[in-house]
Short mmCIF file of N, CA, C and O in Angstrom, two decimals:
data_model
loop_
_atom_site.label_atom_id
_atom_site.label_comp_id
_atom_site.label_asym_id
_atom_site.label_seq_id
_atom_site.Cartn_x
_atom_site.Cartn_y
_atom_site.Cartn_z
N MET A 1 1.22 6.70 13.16
CA MET A 1 1.63 6.35 11.82
C MET A 1 0.36 6.12 10.99
O MET A 1 -0.55 5.43 11.42
N ASP A 2 0.33 6.72 9.82
CA ASP A 2 -0.84 6.47 8.96
C ASP A 2 -0.58 5.26 8.07
O ASP A 2 0.52 4.73 8.02
N VAL A 3 -1.61 4.83 7.40
CA VAL A 3 -1.53 3.59 6.63
C VAL A 3 -0.53 3.70 5.48
O VAL A 3 0.14 2.72 5.15
N VAL A 4 -0.39 4.87 4.88
CA VAL A 4 0.56 5.03 3.77
C VAL A 4 1.99 4.88 4.28
O VAL A 4 2.81 4.19 3.66
N GLU A 5 2.29 5.50 5.40
CA GLU A 5 3.63 5.36 5.98
C GLU A 5 3.89 3.90 6.37
O GLU A 5 4.97 3.36 6.11
N PHE A 6 2.89 3.28 6.99
CA PHE A 6 3.02 1.87 7.37
C PHE A 6 3.30 1.00 6.15
O PHE A 6 4.21 0.18 6.16
N LEU A 7 2.51 1.19 5.09
CA LEU A 7 2.69 0.39 3.88
C LEU A 7 4.05 0.64 3.24
O LEU A 7 4.71 -0.31 2.80
N SER A 8 4.46 1.87 3.20
CA SER A 8 5.76 2.20 2.59
C SER A 8 6.90 1.49 3.32
O SER A 8 7.82 0.95 2.69
N GLN A 9 6.83 1.45 4.64
CA GLN A 9 7.86 0.77 5.42
C GLN A 9 7.82 -0.74 5.20
O GLN A 9 8.87 -1.37 5.05
N ARG A 10 6.64 -1.32 5.18
CA ARG A 10 6.54 -2.78 4.99
C ARG A 10 7.00 -3.17 3.58
O ARG A 10 7.69 -4.18 3.41
N ILE A 11 6.63 -2.39 2.60
CA ILE A 11 7.04 -2.69 1.22
C ILE A 11 8.56 -2.60 1.10
O ILE A 11 9.19 -3.46 0.47
N ALA A 12 9.15 -1.60 1.71
CA ALA A 12 10.62 -1.47 1.69
C ALA A 12 11.27 -2.69 2.35
O ALA A 12 12.29 -3.19 1.86
N GLU A 13 10.68 -3.16 3.45
CA GLU A 13 11.21 -4.36 4.11
C GLU A 13 11.09 -5.59 3.21
O GLU A 13 12.03 -6.40 3.11
N ASP A 14 9.95 -5.73 2.55
CA ASP A 14 9.75 -6.86 1.63
C ASP A 14 10.76 -6.82 0.49
O ASP A 14 11.33 -7.85 0.11
N GLU A 15 10.98 -5.63 -0.06
CA GLU A 15 11.94 -5.49 -1.15
C GLU A 15 13.35 -5.86 -0.70
O GLU A 15 14.07 -6.57 -1.41
N ALA A 16 13.73 -5.39 0.47
CA ALA A 16 15.07 -5.68 0.99
C ALA A 16 15.24 -7.19 1.21
O ALA A 16 16.28 -7.76 0.86
N ALA A 17 14.23 -7.82 1.78
CA ALA A 17 14.31 -9.27 2.01
C ALA A 17 14.43 -10.04 0.70
O ALA A 17 15.23 -10.97 0.58
N ALA A 18 13.64 -9.64 -0.30
CA ALA A 18 13.68 -10.31 -1.60
C ALA A 18 15.05 -10.14 -2.26
O ALA A 18 15.61 -11.09 -2.80
N ARG A 19 15.58 -8.93 -2.18
CA ARG A 19 16.90 -8.68 -2.79
C ARG A 19 17.99 -9.49 -2.08
O ARG A 19 18.89 -10.04 -2.73
N ASN A 20 17.92 -9.57 -0.77
CA ASN A 20 18.90 -10.37 -0.02
C ASN A 20 18.82 -11.83 -0.42
O ASN A 20 19.85 -12.49 -0.61
N LEU A 21 17.62 -12.35 -0.54
CA LEU A 21 17.47 -13.76 -0.92
C LEU A 21 17.93 -14.01 -2.35
O LEU A 21 18.49 -15.07 -2.65
N LEU A 22 17.71 -13.05 -3.23
CA LEU A 22 18.15 -13.22 -4.62
C LEU A 22 19.67 -13.27 -4.72
O LEU A 22 20.21 -13.84 -5.66
N ASN A 23 20.36 -12.70 -3.74
CA ASN A 23 21.83 -12.76 -3.72
C ASN A 23 22.35 -14.07 -3.14
O ASN A 23 23.55 -14.33 -3.17
N ASP A 24 21.45 -14.89 -2.59
CA ASP A 24 21.82 -16.18 -2.01
C ASP A 24 22.02 -17.20 -3.13
O ASP A 24 21.09 -17.55 -3.84
N ARG A 25 23.22 -17.67 -3.29
CA ARG A 25 23.56 -18.59 -4.38
C ARG A 25 22.86 -19.96 -4.23
O ARG A 25 22.72 -20.69 -5.18
N SER A 26 22.41 -20.28 -3.02
CA SER A 26 21.77 -21.57 -2.81
C SER A 26 20.25 -21.53 -3.06
O SER A 26 19.57 -22.55 -2.92
N LEU A 27 19.75 -20.39 -3.46
CA LEU A 27 18.31 -20.24 -3.72
C LEU A 27 17.90 -21.09 -4.91
O LEU A 27 18.55 -21.08 -5.96
N SER A 28 16.84 -21.84 -4.75
CA SER A 28 16.35 -22.69 -5.84
C SER A 28 15.73 -21.83 -6.94
O SER A 28 15.45 -20.65 -6.74
N ARG A 29 15.49 -22.46 -8.08
CA ARG A 29 14.84 -21.73 -9.18
C ARG A 29 13.45 -21.26 -8.78
O ARG A 29 13.04 -20.16 -9.12
N SER A 30 12.73 -22.10 -8.05
CA SER A 30 11.39 -21.68 -7.62
C SER A 30 11.49 -20.56 -6.59
O SER A 30 10.67 -19.64 -6.58
N GLY A 31 12.50 -20.61 -5.75
CA GLY A 31 12.72 -19.54 -4.78
C GLY A 31 13.07 -18.24 -5.47
O GLY A 31 12.60 -17.16 -5.09
N GLU A 32 13.90 -18.35 -6.50
CA GLU A 32 14.27 -17.17 -7.26
C GLU A 32 13.05 -16.57 -7.95
O GLU A 32 12.85 -15.35 -7.95
N TRP A 33 12.22 -17.43 -8.55
CA TRP A 33 10.99 -16.97 -9.19
C TRP A 33 10.12 -16.23 -8.17
O TRP A 33 9.61 -15.15 -8.45
N TYR A 34 9.97 -16.80 -6.98
CA TYR A 34 9.13 -16.19 -5.95
C TYR A 34 9.66 -14.83 -5.55
O TYR A 34 8.89 -13.86 -5.42
N GLU A 35 10.95 -14.71 -5.33
CA GLU A 35 11.53 -13.45 -4.89
C GLU A 35 11.41 -12.38 -5.97
O GLU A 35 11.14 -11.22 -5.68
N ARG A 36 11.59 -12.78 -7.24
CA ARG A 36 11.40 -11.81 -8.33
C ARG A 36 9.94 -11.37 -8.39
O ARG A 36 9.64 -10.20 -8.63
N ARG A 37 9.05 -12.31 -8.17
CA ARG A 37 7.62 -11.99 -8.15
C ARG A 37 7.31 -11.04 -7.00
O ARG A 37 6.53 -10.10 -7.16
N LEU A 38 7.92 -11.26 -5.85
CA LEU A 38 7.71 -10.38 -4.71
C LEU A 38 8.17 -8.96 -5.02
O LEU A 38 7.50 -7.99 -4.67
N LEU A 39 9.29 -8.83 -5.70
CA LEU A 39 9.76 -7.49 -6.08
C LEU A 39 8.76 -6.80 -7.01
O LEU A 39 8.49 -5.60 -6.86
N LEU A 40 8.19 -7.54 -7.94
CA LEU A 40 7.17 -6.97 -8.83
C LEU A 40 5.90 -6.59 -8.07
O LEU A 40 5.28 -5.56 -8.35
N GLU A 41 5.53 -7.42 -7.11
CA GLU A 41 4.36 -7.09 -6.29
C GLU A 41 4.60 -5.84 -5.46
O GLU A 41 3.70 -5.02 -5.30
N CYS A 42 5.81 -5.68 -4.95
CA CYS A 42 6.15 -4.46 -4.21
C CYS A 42 6.03 -3.24 -5.11
O CYS A 42 5.47 -2.21 -4.70
N GLU A 43 6.53 -3.35 -6.31
CA GLU A 43 6.44 -2.23 -7.26
C GLU A 43 4.98 -1.93 -7.59
O GLU A 43 4.57 -0.76 -7.65
N ALA A 44 4.18 -2.95 -7.78
CA ALA A 44 2.76 -2.75 -8.07
C ALA A 44 2.06 -2.05 -6.91
O ALA A 44 1.25 -1.13 -7.12
N LYS A 45 2.37 -2.44 -5.69
CA LYS A 45 1.77 -1.81 -4.51
C LYS A 45 2.17 -0.34 -4.42
O LYS A 45 1.34 0.52 -4.12
N LYS A 46 3.44 -0.05 -4.66
CA LYS A 46 3.89 1.34 -4.61
C LYS A 46 3.18 2.18 -5.67
O LYS A 46 2.76 3.31 -5.39
N ARG A 47 3.00 1.63 -6.86
CA ARG A 47 2.28 2.36 -7.90
C ARG A 47 0.83 2.59 -7.52
O ARG A 47 0.29 3.68 -7.73
N LEU A 48 0.19 1.58 -6.97
CA LEU A 48 -1.20 1.71 -6.57
C LEU A 48 -1.36 2.75 -5.46
O LEU A 48 -2.28 3.56 -5.49
N ILE A 49 -0.46 2.74 -4.49
CA ILE A 49 -0.50 3.75 -3.44
C ILE A 49 -0.37 5.14 -4.05
O ILE A 49 -1.09 6.06 -3.67
N GLY A 50 0.53 5.30 -5.00
CA GLY A 50 0.69 6.59 -5.67
C GLY A 50 -0.57 7.03 -6.40
O GLY A 50 -0.96 8.20 -6.35
N ILE A 51 -1.22 6.09 -7.07
CA ILE A 51 -2.46 6.40 -7.78
C ILE A 51 -3.55 6.84 -6.80
O ILE A 51 -4.23 7.85 -7.00
N VAL A 52 -3.71 6.08 -5.73
CA VAL A 52 -4.74 6.39 -4.73
C VAL A 52 -4.45 7.73 -4.07
O VAL A 52 -5.35 8.56 -3.90
N GLU A 53 -3.21 7.96 -3.70
CA GLU A 53 -2.85 9.22 -3.06
C GLU A 53 -3.05 10.41 -4.01
O GLU A 53 -3.52 11.46 -3.60
N SER A 54 -2.71 10.25 -5.27
CA SER A 54 -2.92 11.32 -6.25
C SER A 54 -4.41 11.62 -6.41
O SER A 54 -4.82 12.78 -6.48
N ALA A 55 -5.21 10.57 -6.48
CA ALA A 55 -6.66 10.75 -6.61
C ALA A 55 -7.22 11.46 -5.39
O ALA A 55 -8.07 12.35 -5.50
N ARG A 56 -6.74 11.06 -4.22
CA ARG A 56 -7.22 11.69 -2.98
C ARG A 56 -6.85 13.17 -2.95
O ARG A 56 -7.68 14.02 -2.63
N GLN A 57 -5.61 13.49 -3.31
CA GLN A 57 -5.17 14.88 -3.31
C GLN A 57 -5.96 15.72 -4.33
O GLN A 57 -6.34 16.85 -4.04
N ALA A 58 -6.20 15.16 -5.50
CA ALA A 58 -6.96 15.88 -6.52
C ALA A 58 -8.40 16.12 -6.06
O ALA A 58 -8.96 17.20 -6.26
N ALA A 59 -8.98 15.12 -5.43
CA ALA A 59 -10.35 15.27 -4.95
C ALA A 59 -10.43 16.29 -3.82
O ALA A 59 -11.37 17.11 -3.79
N LEU A 60 -9.46 16.27 -2.93
CA LEU A 60 -9.46 17.25 -1.84
C LEU A 60 -9.25 18.66 -2.38
O LEU A 60 -9.89 19.61 -1.91
N ALA A 61 -8.39 18.80 -3.37
CA ALA A 61 -8.18 20.11 -3.99
C ALA A 61 -9.47 20.60 -4.65
O ALA A 61 -9.81 21.79 -4.56
N ALA A 62 -10.18 19.71 -5.29
CA ALA A 62 -11.46 20.07 -5.91
C ALA A 62 -12.47 20.50 -4.86
O ALA A 62 -13.24 21.45 -5.06
N LEU A 63 -12.48 19.83 -3.73
CA LEU A 63 -13.39 20.22 -2.64
C LEU A 63 -13.08 21.62 -2.14
O LEU A 63 -13.99 22.40 -1.86
N VAL A 64 -11.80 21.93 -2.01
CA VAL A 64 -11.41 23.26 -1.56
C VAL A 64 -11.84 24.31 -2.58
O VAL A 64 -12.36 25.36 -2.21
N ARG A 65 -11.65 24.02 -3.86
CA ARG A 65 -12.07 24.97 -4.91
C ARG A 65 -13.57 25.18 -4.90
O ARG A 65 -14.05 26.26 -5.19
N GLU A 66 -14.30 24.13 -4.59
CA GLU A 66 -15.76 24.17 -4.58
C GLU A 66 -16.27 24.45 -3.16
O GLU A 66 -17.27 23.88 -2.73
N SER A 67 -15.60 25.33 -2.45
CA SER A 67 -15.91 25.55 -1.04
C SER A 67 -17.27 26.20 -0.80
O SER A 67 -17.70 26.33 0.33
N ASP A 68 -17.97 26.58 -1.85
CA ASP A 68 -19.29 27.20 -1.68
C ASP A 68 -20.37 26.19 -1.36
O ASP A 68 -21.53 26.54 -1.18
N GLY A 69 -20.00 24.91 -1.27
CA GLY A 69 -20.96 23.89 -0.90
C GLY A 69 -21.71 23.28 -2.07
O GLY A 69 -22.56 22.42 -1.88
N ASP A 70 -21.42 23.71 -3.26
CA ASP A 70 -22.10 23.18 -4.44
C ASP A 70 -21.31 22.08 -5.14
O ASP A 70 -21.54 21.77 -6.30
N ALA A 71 -20.34 21.50 -4.44
CA ALA A 71 -19.55 20.43 -5.04
C ALA A 71 -20.47 19.26 -5.38
O ALA A 71 -21.39 18.95 -4.62
N PRO A 72 -20.26 18.63 -6.53
CA PRO A 72 -21.14 17.54 -6.96
C PRO A 72 -20.96 16.26 -6.14
O PRO A 72 -21.68 15.32 -6.34
N TRP A 73 -20.02 16.22 -5.25
CA TRP A 73 -19.80 15.05 -4.42
C TRP A 73 -19.30 15.50 -3.07
O TRP A 73 -18.92 16.65 -2.88
N SER A 74 -19.28 14.61 -2.13
CA SER A 74 -18.90 14.95 -0.76
C SER A 74 -17.65 14.19 -0.35
O SER A 74 -17.22 13.27 -1.05
N PRO A 75 -17.06 14.55 0.79
CA PRO A 75 -15.86 13.81 1.25
C PRO A 75 -16.11 12.32 1.41
O PRO A 75 -15.18 11.53 1.30
N GLU A 76 -17.33 11.91 1.65
CA GLU A 76 -17.62 10.48 1.77
C GLU A 76 -17.29 9.74 0.47
O GLU A 76 -17.02 8.55 0.48
N ALA A 77 -17.32 10.46 -0.64
CA ALA A 77 -16.98 9.84 -1.92
C ALA A 77 -15.51 9.44 -1.98
O ALA A 77 -15.11 8.65 -2.83
N LEU A 78 -14.72 9.98 -1.07
CA LEU A 78 -13.29 9.62 -1.00
C LEU A 78 -13.06 8.34 -0.20
O LEU A 78 -11.94 7.88 -0.05
N GLU A 79 -14.13 7.77 0.32
CA GLU A 79 -14.02 6.58 1.16
C GLU A 79 -13.26 5.45 0.46
O GLU A 79 -12.55 4.69 1.09
N TRP A 80 -13.40 5.35 -0.85
CA TRP A 80 -12.71 4.28 -1.59
C TRP A 80 -11.20 4.38 -1.42
O TRP A 80 -10.52 3.36 -1.43
N THR A 81 -10.67 5.59 -1.24
CA THR A 81 -9.22 5.70 -1.07
C THR A 81 -8.79 5.08 0.25
O THR A 81 -7.81 4.35 0.31
N ARG A 82 -9.54 5.36 1.31
CA ARG A 82 -9.23 4.78 2.62
C ARG A 82 -9.35 3.27 2.58
O ARG A 82 -8.48 2.54 3.04
N LEU A 83 -10.44 2.78 1.98
CA LEU A 83 -10.66 1.34 1.91
C LEU A 83 -9.58 0.64 1.08
O LEU A 83 -9.13 -0.45 1.43
N SER A 84 -9.15 1.27 0.01
CA SER A 84 -8.11 0.69 -0.85
C SER A 84 -6.79 0.56 -0.11
O SER A 84 -6.13 -0.49 -0.15
N LEU A 85 -6.40 1.62 0.57
CA LEU A 85 -5.13 1.59 1.31
C LEU A 85 -5.20 0.60 2.46
O LEU A 85 -4.24 -0.13 2.72
N ASN A 86 -6.33 0.56 3.14
CA ASN A 86 -6.48 -0.40 4.24
C ASN A 86 -6.40 -1.84 3.72
O ASN A 86 -5.83 -2.72 4.38
N ALA A 87 -6.97 -2.10 2.56
CA ALA A 87 -6.92 -3.44 1.98
C ALA A 87 -5.48 -3.85 1.67
O ALA A 87 -5.10 -5.00 1.87
N LEU A 88 -4.67 -2.90 1.21
CA LEU A 88 -3.27 -3.20 0.94
C LEU A 88 -2.49 -3.54 2.21
O LEU A 88 -1.48 -4.24 2.16
N ALA A 89 -2.96 -3.06 3.35
CA ALA A 89 -2.28 -3.32 4.61
C ALA A 89 -2.59 -4.71 5.17
O ALA A 89 -1.85 -5.21 6.02
N LEU A 90 -3.64 -5.34 4.70
CA LEU A 90 -4.09 -6.61 5.27
C LEU A 90 -3.00 -7.69 5.36
O LEU A 90 -2.92 -8.38 6.38
N PRO A 91 -2.13 -7.88 4.36
CA PRO A 91 -1.11 -8.93 4.49
C PRO A 91 -0.16 -8.72 5.67
O PRO A 91 0.54 -9.65 6.07
N TYR A 92 -0.16 -7.52 6.23
CA TYR A 92 0.76 -7.21 7.33
C TYR A 92 0.03 -7.20 8.68
O TYR A 92 0.49 -6.61 9.65
N LEU A 93 -1.08 -7.89 8.74
CA LEU A 93 -1.92 -7.96 9.93
C LEU A 93 -1.15 -8.34 11.19
O LEU A 93 -1.42 -7.84 12.28
N ASP A 94 -0.16 -9.20 11.06
CA ASP A 94 0.58 -9.67 12.23
C ASP A 94 1.73 -8.74 12.64
O ASP A 94 2.42 -9.00 13.62
N HIS A 95 1.93 -7.64 11.93
CA HIS A 95 3.00 -6.70 12.27
C HIS A 95 2.58 -5.90 13.50
O HIS A 95 1.42 -5.51 13.63
N PRO A 96 3.51 -5.64 14.43
CA PRO A 96 3.15 -4.92 15.65
C PRO A 96 2.62 -3.50 15.42
O PRO A 96 1.88 -2.98 16.26
N ASP A 97 2.96 -2.87 14.31
CA ASP A 97 2.48 -1.52 14.04
C ASP A 97 1.14 -1.49 13.30
O ASP A 97 0.60 -0.41 13.04
N PHE A 98 0.62 -2.66 12.93
CA PHE A 98 -0.66 -2.72 12.25
C PHE A 98 -1.75 -2.21 13.19
O PHE A 98 -1.80 -2.59 14.35
N GLU A 99 -2.62 -1.36 12.68
CA GLU A 99 -3.71 -0.81 13.48
C GLU A 99 -5.01 -1.51 13.12
O GLU A 99 -5.38 -1.58 11.95
N ARG A 100 -5.68 -2.02 14.13
CA ARG A 100 -6.88 -2.84 13.93
C ARG A 100 -7.98 -2.10 13.17
O ARG A 100 -8.76 -2.72 12.46
N HIS A 101 -8.05 -0.78 13.29
CA HIS A 101 -9.12 -0.06 12.57
C HIS A 101 -8.92 -0.12 11.06
O HIS A 101 -9.86 0.16 10.32
N TRP A 102 -7.76 -0.53 10.60
CA TRP A 102 -7.56 -0.70 9.17
C TRP A 102 -8.33 -1.90 8.63
O TRP A 102 -8.47 -2.06 7.42
N LEU A 103 -8.84 -2.74 9.52
CA LEU A 103 -9.64 -3.90 9.11
C LEU A 103 -11.09 -3.55 8.81
O LEU A 103 -11.79 -4.30 8.14
N GLN A 104 -11.53 -2.40 9.28
CA GLN A 104 -12.93 -2.01 9.13
C GLN A 104 -13.26 -1.72 7.66
O GLN A 104 -12.49 -1.10 6.96
N LEU A 105 -14.42 -2.17 7.27
CA LEU A 105 -14.90 -1.91 5.91
C LEU A 105 -15.80 -0.71 5.87
O LEU A 105 -16.43 -0.23 6.61
#
């Protein structure tokens, strides 16, 4: 499983849990605020993953177009995409599917 698939599954789980709790009539106002905030955080994470993945795909496409070796940057310049996605996985460190190499900087 790659980090994007892992994140997508965890975010979906977080969203489902927040929605279930929001349907609980005994939820306090502060609990309701927290669950609504969690839903917004899930949406923000999904958007960020989309941005990073789009940037990675565009950069890889540019590398393929510049296959003559004169590209102004190298694949190492894409390192920020890997680091960004790995950073988003950090809150799920205790999940059994979390891969320790995602901790590397």
